CSV table of C-alpha atoms and ligand atoms in Angstrom, one decimal:
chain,number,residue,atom,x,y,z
A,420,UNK,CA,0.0,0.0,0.0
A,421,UNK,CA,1.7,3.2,-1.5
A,422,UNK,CA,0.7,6.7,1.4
A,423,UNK,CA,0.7,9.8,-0.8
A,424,UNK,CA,0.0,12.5,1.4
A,425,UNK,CA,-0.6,16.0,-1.0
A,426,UNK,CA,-1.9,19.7,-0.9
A,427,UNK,CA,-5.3,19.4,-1.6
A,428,UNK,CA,-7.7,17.8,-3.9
A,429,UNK,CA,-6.8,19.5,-6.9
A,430,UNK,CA,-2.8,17.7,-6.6
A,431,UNK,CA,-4.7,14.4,-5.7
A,432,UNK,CA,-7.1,14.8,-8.9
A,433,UNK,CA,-4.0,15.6,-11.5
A,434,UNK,CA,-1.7,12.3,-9.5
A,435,UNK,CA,-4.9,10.4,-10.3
A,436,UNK,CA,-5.5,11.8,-13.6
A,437,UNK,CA,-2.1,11.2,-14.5
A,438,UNK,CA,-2.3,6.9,-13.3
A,439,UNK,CA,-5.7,6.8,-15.7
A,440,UNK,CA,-4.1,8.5,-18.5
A,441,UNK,CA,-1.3,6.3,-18.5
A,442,UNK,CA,-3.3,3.4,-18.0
A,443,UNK,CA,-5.7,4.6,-21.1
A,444,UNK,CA,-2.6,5.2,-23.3
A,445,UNK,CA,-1.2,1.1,-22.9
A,446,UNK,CA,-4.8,0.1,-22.9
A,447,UNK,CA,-7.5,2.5,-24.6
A,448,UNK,CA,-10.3,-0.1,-23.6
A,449,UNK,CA,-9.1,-0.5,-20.3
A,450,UNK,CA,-12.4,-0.7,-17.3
A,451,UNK,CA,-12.5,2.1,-14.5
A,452,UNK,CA,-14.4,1.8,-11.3
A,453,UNK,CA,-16.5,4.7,-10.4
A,454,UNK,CA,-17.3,5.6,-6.7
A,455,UNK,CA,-19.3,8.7,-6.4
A,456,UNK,CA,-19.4,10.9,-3.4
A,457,UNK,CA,-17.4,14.3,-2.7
A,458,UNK,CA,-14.0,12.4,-2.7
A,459,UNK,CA,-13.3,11.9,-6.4
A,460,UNK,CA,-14.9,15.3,-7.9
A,461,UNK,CA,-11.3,16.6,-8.2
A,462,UNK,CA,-10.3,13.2,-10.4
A,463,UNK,CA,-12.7,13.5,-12.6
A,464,UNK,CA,-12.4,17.4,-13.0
A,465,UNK,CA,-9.2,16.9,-14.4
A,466,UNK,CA,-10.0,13.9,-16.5
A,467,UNK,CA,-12.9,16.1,-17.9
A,468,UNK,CA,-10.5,18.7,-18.2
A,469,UNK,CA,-8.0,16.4,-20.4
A,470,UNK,CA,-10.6,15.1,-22.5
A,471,UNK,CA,-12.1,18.0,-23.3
A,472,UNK,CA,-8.4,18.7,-24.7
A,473,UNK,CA,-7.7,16.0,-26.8
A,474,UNK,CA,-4.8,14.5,-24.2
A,475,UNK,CA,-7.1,11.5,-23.2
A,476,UNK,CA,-10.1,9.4,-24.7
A,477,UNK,CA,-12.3,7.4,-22.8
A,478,UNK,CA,-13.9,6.1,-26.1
A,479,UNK,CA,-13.2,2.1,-25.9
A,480,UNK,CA,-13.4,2.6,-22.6
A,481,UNK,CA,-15.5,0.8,-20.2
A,482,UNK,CA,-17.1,2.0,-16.6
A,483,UNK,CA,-18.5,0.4,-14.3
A,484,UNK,CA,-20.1,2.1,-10.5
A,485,UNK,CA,-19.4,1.1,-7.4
A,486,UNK,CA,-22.6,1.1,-5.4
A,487,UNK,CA,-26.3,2.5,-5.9
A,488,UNK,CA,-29.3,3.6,-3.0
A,489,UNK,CA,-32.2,1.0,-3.2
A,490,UNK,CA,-35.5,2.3,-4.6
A,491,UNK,CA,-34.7,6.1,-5.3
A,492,UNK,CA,-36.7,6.6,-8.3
A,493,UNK,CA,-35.4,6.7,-11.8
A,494,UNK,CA,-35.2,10.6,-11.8
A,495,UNK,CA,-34.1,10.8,-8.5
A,496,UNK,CA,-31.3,13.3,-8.5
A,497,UNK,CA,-29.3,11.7,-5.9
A,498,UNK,CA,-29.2,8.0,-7.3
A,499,UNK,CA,-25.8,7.1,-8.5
A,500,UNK,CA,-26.4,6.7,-12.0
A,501,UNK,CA,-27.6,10.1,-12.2
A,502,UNK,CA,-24.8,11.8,-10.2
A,503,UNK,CA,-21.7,9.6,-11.9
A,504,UNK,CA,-23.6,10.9,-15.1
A,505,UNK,CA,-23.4,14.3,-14.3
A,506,UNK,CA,-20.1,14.6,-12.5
A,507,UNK,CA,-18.1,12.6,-15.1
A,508,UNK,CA,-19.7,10.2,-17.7
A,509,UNK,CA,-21.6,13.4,-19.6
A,510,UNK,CA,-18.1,15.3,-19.4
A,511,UNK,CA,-16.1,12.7,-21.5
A,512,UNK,CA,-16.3,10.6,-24.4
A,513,UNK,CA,-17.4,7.0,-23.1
A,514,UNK,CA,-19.4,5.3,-26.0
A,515,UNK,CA,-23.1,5.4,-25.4
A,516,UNK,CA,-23.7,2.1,-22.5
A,517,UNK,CA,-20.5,1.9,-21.5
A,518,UNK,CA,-21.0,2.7,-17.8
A,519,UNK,CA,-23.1,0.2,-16.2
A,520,UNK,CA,-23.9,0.6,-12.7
A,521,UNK,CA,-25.8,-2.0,-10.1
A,522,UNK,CA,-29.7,-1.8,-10.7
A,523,UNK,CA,-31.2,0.1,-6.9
A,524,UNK,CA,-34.5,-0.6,-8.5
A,525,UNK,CA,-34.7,-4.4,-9.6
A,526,UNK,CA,-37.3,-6.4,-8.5
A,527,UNK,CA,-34.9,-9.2,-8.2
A,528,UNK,CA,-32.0,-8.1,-6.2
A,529,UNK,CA,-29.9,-11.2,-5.6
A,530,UNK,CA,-30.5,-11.6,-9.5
A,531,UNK,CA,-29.6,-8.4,-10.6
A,532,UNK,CA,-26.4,-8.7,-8.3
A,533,UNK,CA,-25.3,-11.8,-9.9
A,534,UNK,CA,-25.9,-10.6,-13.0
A,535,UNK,CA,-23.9,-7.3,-12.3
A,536,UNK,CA,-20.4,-9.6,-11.1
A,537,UNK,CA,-20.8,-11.1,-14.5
A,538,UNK,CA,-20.9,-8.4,-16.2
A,539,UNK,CA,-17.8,-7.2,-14.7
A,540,UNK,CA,-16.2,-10.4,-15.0
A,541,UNK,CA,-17.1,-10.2,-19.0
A,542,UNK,CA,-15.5,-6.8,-19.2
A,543,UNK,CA,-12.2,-8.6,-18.1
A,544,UNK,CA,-12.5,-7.4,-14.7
A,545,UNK,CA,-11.7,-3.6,-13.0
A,546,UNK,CA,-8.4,-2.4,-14.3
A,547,UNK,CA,-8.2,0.7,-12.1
A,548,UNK,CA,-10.6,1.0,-9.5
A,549,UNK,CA,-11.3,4.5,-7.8
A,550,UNK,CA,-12.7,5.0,-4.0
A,551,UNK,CA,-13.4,7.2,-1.7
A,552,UNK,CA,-13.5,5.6,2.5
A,553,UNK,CA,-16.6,6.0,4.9
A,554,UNK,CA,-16.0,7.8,8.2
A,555,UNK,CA,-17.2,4.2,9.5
A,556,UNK,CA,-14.2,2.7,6.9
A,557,UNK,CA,-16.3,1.7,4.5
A,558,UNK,CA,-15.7,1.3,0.7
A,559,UNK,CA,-18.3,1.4,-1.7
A,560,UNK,CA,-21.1,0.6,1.2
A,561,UNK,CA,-19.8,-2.5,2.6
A,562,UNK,CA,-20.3,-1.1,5.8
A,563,UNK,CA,-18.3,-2.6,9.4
A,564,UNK,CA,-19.3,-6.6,9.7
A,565,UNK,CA,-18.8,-6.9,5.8
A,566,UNK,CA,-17.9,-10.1,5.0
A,567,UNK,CA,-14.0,-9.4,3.7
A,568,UNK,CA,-14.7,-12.2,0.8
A,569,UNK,CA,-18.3,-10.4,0.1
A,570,UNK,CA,-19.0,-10.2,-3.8
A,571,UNK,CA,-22.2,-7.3,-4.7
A,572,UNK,CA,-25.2,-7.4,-3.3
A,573,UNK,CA,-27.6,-5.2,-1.0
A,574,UNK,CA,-26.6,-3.8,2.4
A,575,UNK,CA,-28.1,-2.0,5.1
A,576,UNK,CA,-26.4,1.4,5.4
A,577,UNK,CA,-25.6,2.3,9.2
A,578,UNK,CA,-26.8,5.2,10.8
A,579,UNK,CA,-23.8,6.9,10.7
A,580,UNK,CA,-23.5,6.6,6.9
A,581,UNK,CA,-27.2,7.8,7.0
A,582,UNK,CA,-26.2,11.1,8.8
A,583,UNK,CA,-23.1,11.4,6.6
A,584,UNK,CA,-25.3,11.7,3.5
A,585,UNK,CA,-27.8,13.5,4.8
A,586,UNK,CA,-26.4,16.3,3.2
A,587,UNK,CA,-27.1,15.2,-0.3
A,588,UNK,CA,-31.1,15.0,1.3
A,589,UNK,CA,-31.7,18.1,2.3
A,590,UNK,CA,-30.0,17.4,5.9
A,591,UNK,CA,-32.8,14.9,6.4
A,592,UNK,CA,-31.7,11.4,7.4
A,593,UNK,CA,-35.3,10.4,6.8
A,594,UNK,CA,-34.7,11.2,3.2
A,595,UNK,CA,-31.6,9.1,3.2
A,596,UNK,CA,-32.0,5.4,1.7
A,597,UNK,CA,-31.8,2.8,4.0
A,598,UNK,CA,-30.3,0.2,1.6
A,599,UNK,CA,-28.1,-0.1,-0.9
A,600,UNK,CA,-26.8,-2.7,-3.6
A,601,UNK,CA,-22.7,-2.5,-3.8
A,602,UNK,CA,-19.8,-4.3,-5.4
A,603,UNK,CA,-18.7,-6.3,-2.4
A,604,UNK,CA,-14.9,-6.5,-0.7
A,605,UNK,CA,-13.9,-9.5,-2.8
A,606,UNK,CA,-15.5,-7.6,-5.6
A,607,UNK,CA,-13.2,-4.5,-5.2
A,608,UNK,CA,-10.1,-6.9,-4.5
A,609,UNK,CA,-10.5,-8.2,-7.9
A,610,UNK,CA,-9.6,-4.8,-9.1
A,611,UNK,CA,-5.8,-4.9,-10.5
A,612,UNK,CA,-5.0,-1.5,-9.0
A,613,UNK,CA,-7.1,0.3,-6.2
A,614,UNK,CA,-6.8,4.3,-5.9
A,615,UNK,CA,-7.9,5.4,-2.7
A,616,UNK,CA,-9.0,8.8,-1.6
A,617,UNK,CA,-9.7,10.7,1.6
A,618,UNK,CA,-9.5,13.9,2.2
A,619,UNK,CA,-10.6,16.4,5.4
A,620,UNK,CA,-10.1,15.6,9.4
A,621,UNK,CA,-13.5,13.5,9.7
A,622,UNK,CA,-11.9,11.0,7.5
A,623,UNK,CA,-8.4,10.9,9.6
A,624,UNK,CA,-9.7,7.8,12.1
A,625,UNK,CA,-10.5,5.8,9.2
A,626,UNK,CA,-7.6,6.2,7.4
A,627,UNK,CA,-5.6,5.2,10.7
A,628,UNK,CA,-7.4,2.3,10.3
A,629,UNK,CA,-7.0,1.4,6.9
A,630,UNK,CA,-3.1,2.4,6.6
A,631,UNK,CA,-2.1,1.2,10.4
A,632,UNK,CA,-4.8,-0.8,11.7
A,633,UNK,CA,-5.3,-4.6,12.0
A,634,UNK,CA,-7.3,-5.8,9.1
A,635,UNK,CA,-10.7,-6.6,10.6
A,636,UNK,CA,-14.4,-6.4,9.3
A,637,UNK,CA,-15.0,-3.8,11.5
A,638,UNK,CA,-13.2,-1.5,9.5
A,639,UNK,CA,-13.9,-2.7,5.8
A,640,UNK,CA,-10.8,-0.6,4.4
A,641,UNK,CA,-8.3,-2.7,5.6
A,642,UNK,CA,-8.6,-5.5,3.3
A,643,UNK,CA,-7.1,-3.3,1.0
A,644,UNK,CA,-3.9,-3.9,3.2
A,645,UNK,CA,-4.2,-7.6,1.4
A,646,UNK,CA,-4.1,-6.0,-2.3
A,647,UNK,CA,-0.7,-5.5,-4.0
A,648,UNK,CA,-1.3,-2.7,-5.9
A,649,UNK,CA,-3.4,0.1,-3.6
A,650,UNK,CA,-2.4,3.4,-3.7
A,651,UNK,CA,-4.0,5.9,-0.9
A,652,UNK,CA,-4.0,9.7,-2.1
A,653,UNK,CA,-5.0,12.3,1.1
A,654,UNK,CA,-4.9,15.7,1.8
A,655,UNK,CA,-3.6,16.9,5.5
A,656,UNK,CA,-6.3,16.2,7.2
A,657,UNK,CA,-7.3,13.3,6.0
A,658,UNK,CA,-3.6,12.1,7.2
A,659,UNK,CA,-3.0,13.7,11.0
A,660,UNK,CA,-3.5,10.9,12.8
A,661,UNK,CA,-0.9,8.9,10.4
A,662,UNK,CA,1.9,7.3,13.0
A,663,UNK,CA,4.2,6.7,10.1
A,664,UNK,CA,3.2,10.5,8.1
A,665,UNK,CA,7.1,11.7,8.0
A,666,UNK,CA,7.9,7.9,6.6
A,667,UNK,CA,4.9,8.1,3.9
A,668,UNK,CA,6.2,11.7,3.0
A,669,UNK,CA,10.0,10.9,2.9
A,670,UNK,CA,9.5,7.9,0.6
A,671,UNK,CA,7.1,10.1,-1.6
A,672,UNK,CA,10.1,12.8,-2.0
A,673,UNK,CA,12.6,10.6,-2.9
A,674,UNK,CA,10.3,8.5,-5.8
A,675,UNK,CA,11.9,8.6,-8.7
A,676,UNK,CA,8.6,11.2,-10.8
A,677,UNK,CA,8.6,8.9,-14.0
A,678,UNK,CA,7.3,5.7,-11.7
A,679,UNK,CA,3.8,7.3,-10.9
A,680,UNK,CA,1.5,5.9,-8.7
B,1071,LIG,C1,-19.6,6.1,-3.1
B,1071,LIG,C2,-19.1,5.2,-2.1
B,1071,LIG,C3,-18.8,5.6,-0.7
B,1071,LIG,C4,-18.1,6.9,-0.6
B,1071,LIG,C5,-17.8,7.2,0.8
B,1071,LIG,C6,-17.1,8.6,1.0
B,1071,LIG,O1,-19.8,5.5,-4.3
B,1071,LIG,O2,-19.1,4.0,-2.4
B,1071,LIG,O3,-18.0,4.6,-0.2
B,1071,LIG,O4,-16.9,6.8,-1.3
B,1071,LIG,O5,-19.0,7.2,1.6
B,1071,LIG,O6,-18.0,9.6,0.5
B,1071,LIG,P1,-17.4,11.0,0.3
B,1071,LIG,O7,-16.4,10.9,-0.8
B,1071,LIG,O8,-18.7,11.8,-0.2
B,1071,LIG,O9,-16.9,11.5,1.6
């Protein structure tokens, strides 16, 4: 697990940017995974920004999302599909279809969770997979007691999540889903490289957890710790209560720039 600790979330978005469009230029149909939230906004500003200049092309590209809210309805501004739409996929060149995204409003779950692992599976799996981490250490919304094998399939979000989000509703937990349907842990471990971010003080805990902690289902994160290639991209805050932070920045400093993340 590679500790980048940066400026902000604008350095975090171009050191991100820059791991995609490398990956895109030694495989133009390479598969991204797509978490929404606040966390990756800054990533896919600067991919927008790249495309939009001709430096990148996401057109035999392939997407897929990490997680979606059970039973928001199909306008719903706040249902994944929606916001990953609006936040990235409309902003770039992806062929028409080429983002698919768990289906919140399927009458049969387990079905439509089977059929969404397959469907990764047939894309050749998740070259690059990007996340952002739960206060609680989620990922996607396998939320503390996630099975560390789990593949996707629905989940009861906690009440902390719930109050987390709130903000997206209004400020109304009541408004918040109580469910979700999300690739699982085993599910993200399949990824061949994991990028990680965190950024702000509420996320610092988690990030202990994740970087220094023991792996445990309590805090989902740390199964990452089992994945060879993870890199975990944070601003200050997200890194103060790092034991090892001088360590993480010294061996940043001295990386030789061509190696990337
Ligand atoms: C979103 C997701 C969640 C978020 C996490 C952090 O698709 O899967 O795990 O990444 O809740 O959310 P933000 O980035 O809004 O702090």
């Amino acid at each position: 697990m590679e500790v980048v600790i940066l400026e902000d979330a604008t350095q975090i978005g171009a050191i991100a940017a820059d791991a995609i469009e490398t990956l895109l230029s030694h495989k133009p149909a390479a598969v991204l995974g797509l978490a929404t939230g606040s966390s990756p906004l800054a990533i896919y500003d600067e991919l927008a920004t790249r495309c939009t200049a001709g430096r990148i092309s996401f057109r035999q590209a392939r997407g897929f999302t990490l997680d979606e809210y059970v039973g928001l309805p199909a306008d719903h501004p706040e249902r994944y599909r929606h916001v990953i739409d609006t936040v990235f996929v409309s902003r770039v060149d992806f062929a028409p279809g080429a983002v698919a995204g768990p289906d919140g409003l399927a009458v049969d779950i387990p079905a439509a969770c089977a059929a969404y692992e397959s469907a990764i599976a047939d894309a050749g799996g998740i070259d690059l997979q990007i996340l952002g981490i739960g206060t609680d250490g989620h990922i996607g919304f396998n939320e503390p007691g996630s099975s560390l094998a789990s593949r996707t399939r629905i989940k009861t979000l906690t009440r902390q999540t719930r109050i987390d989000n709130a903000r997206f509703f209004g400020d109304d937990i009541d408004r918040v889903p109580t469910h979700c349907l999300t690739q699982g842990l085993g599910t993200i471990m399949s990824a061949r490289h994991v990028i990680l971010v965190a950024l702000g003080r509420t996320k610092a805990e988690a990030v202990h957890q994740l970087v220094e902690g023991p792996v445990s289902a309590m805090w989902p994160a740390t199964i990452l710790q089992h994945h060879p290639h993870v890199s975990v991209l944070l601003d200050g805050g997200a890194a103060r209560r790092l034991q090892l932070a001088d360590y993480y920045r010294e061996t940043y400093r001295s990386k030789p720039h061509w190696q990337g993340i």
